[in-house]
Every structure is written in C-alpha cells, then in structure tokens.
Phi, psi and omega in degrees: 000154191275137170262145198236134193249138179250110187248125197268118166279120154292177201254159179077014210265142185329144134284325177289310173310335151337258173315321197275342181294290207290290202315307190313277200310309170321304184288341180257346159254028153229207154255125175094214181239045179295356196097319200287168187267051188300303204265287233230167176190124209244156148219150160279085180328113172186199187269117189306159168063021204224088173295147179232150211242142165258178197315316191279005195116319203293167182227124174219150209231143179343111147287337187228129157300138151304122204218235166252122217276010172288335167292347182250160180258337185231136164232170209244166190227149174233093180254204190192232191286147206263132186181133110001294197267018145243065147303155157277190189283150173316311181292331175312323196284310195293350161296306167341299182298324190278279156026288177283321179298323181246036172075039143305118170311154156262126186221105193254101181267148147057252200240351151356292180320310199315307198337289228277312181288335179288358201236024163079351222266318190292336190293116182106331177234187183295151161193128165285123170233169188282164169282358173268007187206041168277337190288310177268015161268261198296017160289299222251347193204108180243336179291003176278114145319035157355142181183113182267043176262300169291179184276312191199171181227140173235081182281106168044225189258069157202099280193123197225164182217123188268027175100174175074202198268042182241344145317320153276359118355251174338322200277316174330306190297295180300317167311299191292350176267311180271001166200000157133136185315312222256006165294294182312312183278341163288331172278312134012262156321306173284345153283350166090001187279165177269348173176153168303114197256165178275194156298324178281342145285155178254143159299137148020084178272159185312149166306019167293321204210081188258013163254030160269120177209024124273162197284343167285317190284334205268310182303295178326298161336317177285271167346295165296335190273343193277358176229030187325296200286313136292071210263167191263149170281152178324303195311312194273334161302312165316313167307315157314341196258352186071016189227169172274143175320339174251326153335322196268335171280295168339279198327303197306330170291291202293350173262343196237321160085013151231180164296174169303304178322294176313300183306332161299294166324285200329300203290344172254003145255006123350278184277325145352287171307277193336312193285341186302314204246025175227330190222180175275020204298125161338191158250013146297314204287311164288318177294333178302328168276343146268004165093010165283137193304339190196144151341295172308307164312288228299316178347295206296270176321308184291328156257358170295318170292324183263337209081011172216162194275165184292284178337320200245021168278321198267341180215059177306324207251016154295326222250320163309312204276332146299047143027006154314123185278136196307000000 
C-alpha cells in the first residue's frame, strides 16, 4: 500500500517547502513523471471549502476533511511567517494532538517546528531550525535540542526540516527509507537537484564569512551562531567537527585568514549590531544575549571592533548634538 502523508498548512504558510516534499514523493513513486500515486499518496488536510493562503499569496484549498489522523502514516505541519495570529486553527490542532496521542510520526517544515514546540510535540527531542531563525526558536523552546548545523533531523517520531530545499531533502530520506536510495536520485534528477543531500549537510552559512567552503569550517560557523549567548571553546567546536584543535585553526586560516576565536567575536558582534539597530533590547540585556560578561566589557569590545560605541551606534544624533565623541 501506498504511504500516506498528511499536510497541515498554517495560514500564511512557505510554499516552496510544500511543492518540493510532495513533487519528491511524486516523482519517486511512479515511472517517469507520470504521477500516479503508486508508493506514496499525500492529502491536504483541513476545513473543507476553507482556502488557505501562502506567503505568496497563491491559495489552496483542503483536499481531505479532517478526520481520523490514523489514516496517515506521517503527518506534516507546514509552516511560514512567524506571527502570534498564525497558528492553527482548532481543528487542525486537535487533529494534530490526536496525531501525537496515538504515535503518528510528526514532520515539521520550514517554521513548522515553531508549530510542534508550542503545543510540547518537540520536547526532548532533536530539530533542525534554519540559522536565520535558531536564536529565537531558543529563546522561546529551551526544552528542545534545537540546531542549525544541518538540512534536517529525524529523532525517533519527528521529523523537522529547516526549509527551502532542504525540503525535499527530508523527503528524499523518506523515499529512502521506504523503497530505496535510487527512487530518491530519480526524483532528484528530474527535479533538477544535483543530488539528495543527508542529515550530515550543512545548511548555508550567513553572509558574514562567504569564503567558507569546507563542511568543517561551515558546520563550525553554525555552532557558533546556534550559540552566542553560551560560547563554546575552540576544543568542543573542534571535537564536534571530529577534528583537532589545531586542525580547526588551520582551516580557518586559509579559508577565512582569521582564527576560530576571532570568527566567533565577530559573529557576536555581528548580531550584537543587528539587536542595537532592530529591537529596544538595553544594551545589558544584549551583551548578556552575546556572551558578553557585562555592559561594560560589550562597550569595550563593540567599539574595539567597529569603532563606534553601541550608545552612539543606536543614538547618533543624541550623541552628536552632547558634543560625544564615538
């Protein structure tokens, strides 16, 4: 029998993670790209007659009435824009909770994740979240093992993806599990991907440092930004990385031409800056969310790097007009 996924749309929700999860199982469960639903077979779960609109605008409408979530073998929370008022709907969840209550796997794309930890489904286990949006996922879920090193995680029955195309990823990972690696490089191929990447890629790292290219430096990079507030020593990034401390210092010269230490600094007065010229945070309140010891050190240090002090980054023309000097 064909295995069948069940998909929970938040309203507002990523589209691309969508198409690229369902076209993998399409393509990998038939011959050619005929379609038919031999292996896999998907419905969009909802409130009937009820379109639910994405990010992009576009609109779809329920395939399947919510029913009994025992009919699917995975069911999937799709999630999109970060918003208090986009949750789901009553019936989704309580389809959800029944879902979990009688041990459906759970599978959360793209902000998904967000879903799953608010309603506890996440506690206790593993999750791939994107690096643009791990700081506040461990804000808000500290009872998660949250991680931006990877595309995805698959922990006992749950299953997170941090978006984009690492969605069809995940989905690859399931084709491989239920009929076979070489279903997954055909669905692949005909998707135009160069290949079904693992659990052992790394996502992307930010535009800080876009002369990062080996999986050792890039993975590291993550590690640091998934840890600001609580940094890691050279030693425990290197061990993660399965290499030695001076190995990991090499890397870092020749792709970045500074040390691991320096590249950490950096990246935390990088989002430093960011919370300075983006929220009303104090600027206690921020060196403590960059691993600074004090107000004072971050002073220090945030103008040893930029050359201007946070106060007079966040109140130039206060600061201008008070005859201060940067």
């Amino acid at each position: 029998m064909a295995k069948k996924f069940a998909f929970l749309l938040v309203r507002d929700f990523t589209l691309s993670p969508l198409s690229l999860f369902i076209d993998t199982l399409r393509l990998a469960g038939d011959e050619g790209d005929r379609s038919r639903r031999i292996e896999f077979d998907w419905e969009i779960v909802g409130e009937r007659g009820l379109p639910i609109r994405a990010s992009c605008g576009v609109e779809l409408l329920p395939t399947r009435a919510m029913g009994n979530p025992e009919d699917f073998d995975n069911v999937v929370v799709v999630g999109g824009l970060l918003d208090t008022n986009r949750r789901l709907s009553s019936e989704k969840e309580a389809f959800l909770m029944r879902a979990a209550g009688k041990g459906v796997p759970l599978t959360a794309l793209c902000t998904g994740s967000f879903v799953l930890a608010r309603y506890g489904l996440l506690d206790g286990y593993s999750a791939a979240v994107s690096w643009f949006h791990i700081k506040d996922f461990r804000a808000e879920f500290p009872d998660v093992n949250a991680h931006a090193d990877s595309l995805y995680s698959v922990d006992r029955g749950r299953a997170t993806c941090a978006g984009g195309t690492g969605a069809a990823d995940l989905a690859g990972y399931f084709v491989s599990q239920f009929i076979g690696q070489k279903a997954a490089e055909k669905a692949a191929k005909i998707l135009v991907l160069d290949r079904i990447r693992s659990s052992r890629d790394v996502q992307p790292v930010g535009d800080l440092f876009p002369a990062a290219a080996s999986r050792a430096v890039k993975r590291a990079l993550l590690l640091m930004e998934s840890n600001l507030q609580e940094t890691l020593s050279v030693a425990e990034i290197a061990a993660r990385q399965n290499c030695s401390r001076r190995q990991l210092e090499r890397l870092f010269g020749a792709e970045l031409g500074i040390g691991p230490m320096a590249a950490y600094l950096a990246l935390r007065v990088h989002y430093a800056r960011s919370l300075l010229e983006g929220s009303d945070l104090a600027i206690g309140e921020i060196a403590y969310r960059c691993g600074f010891a004090n107000a004072g050190h971050f002073s220090r240090v945030f103008r040893q790097q930029t050359g201007i002090t946070p106060t007079h980054l966040r109140h130039p023309n206060r600061m201008a007009a008070n005859g201060v000097a940067k």
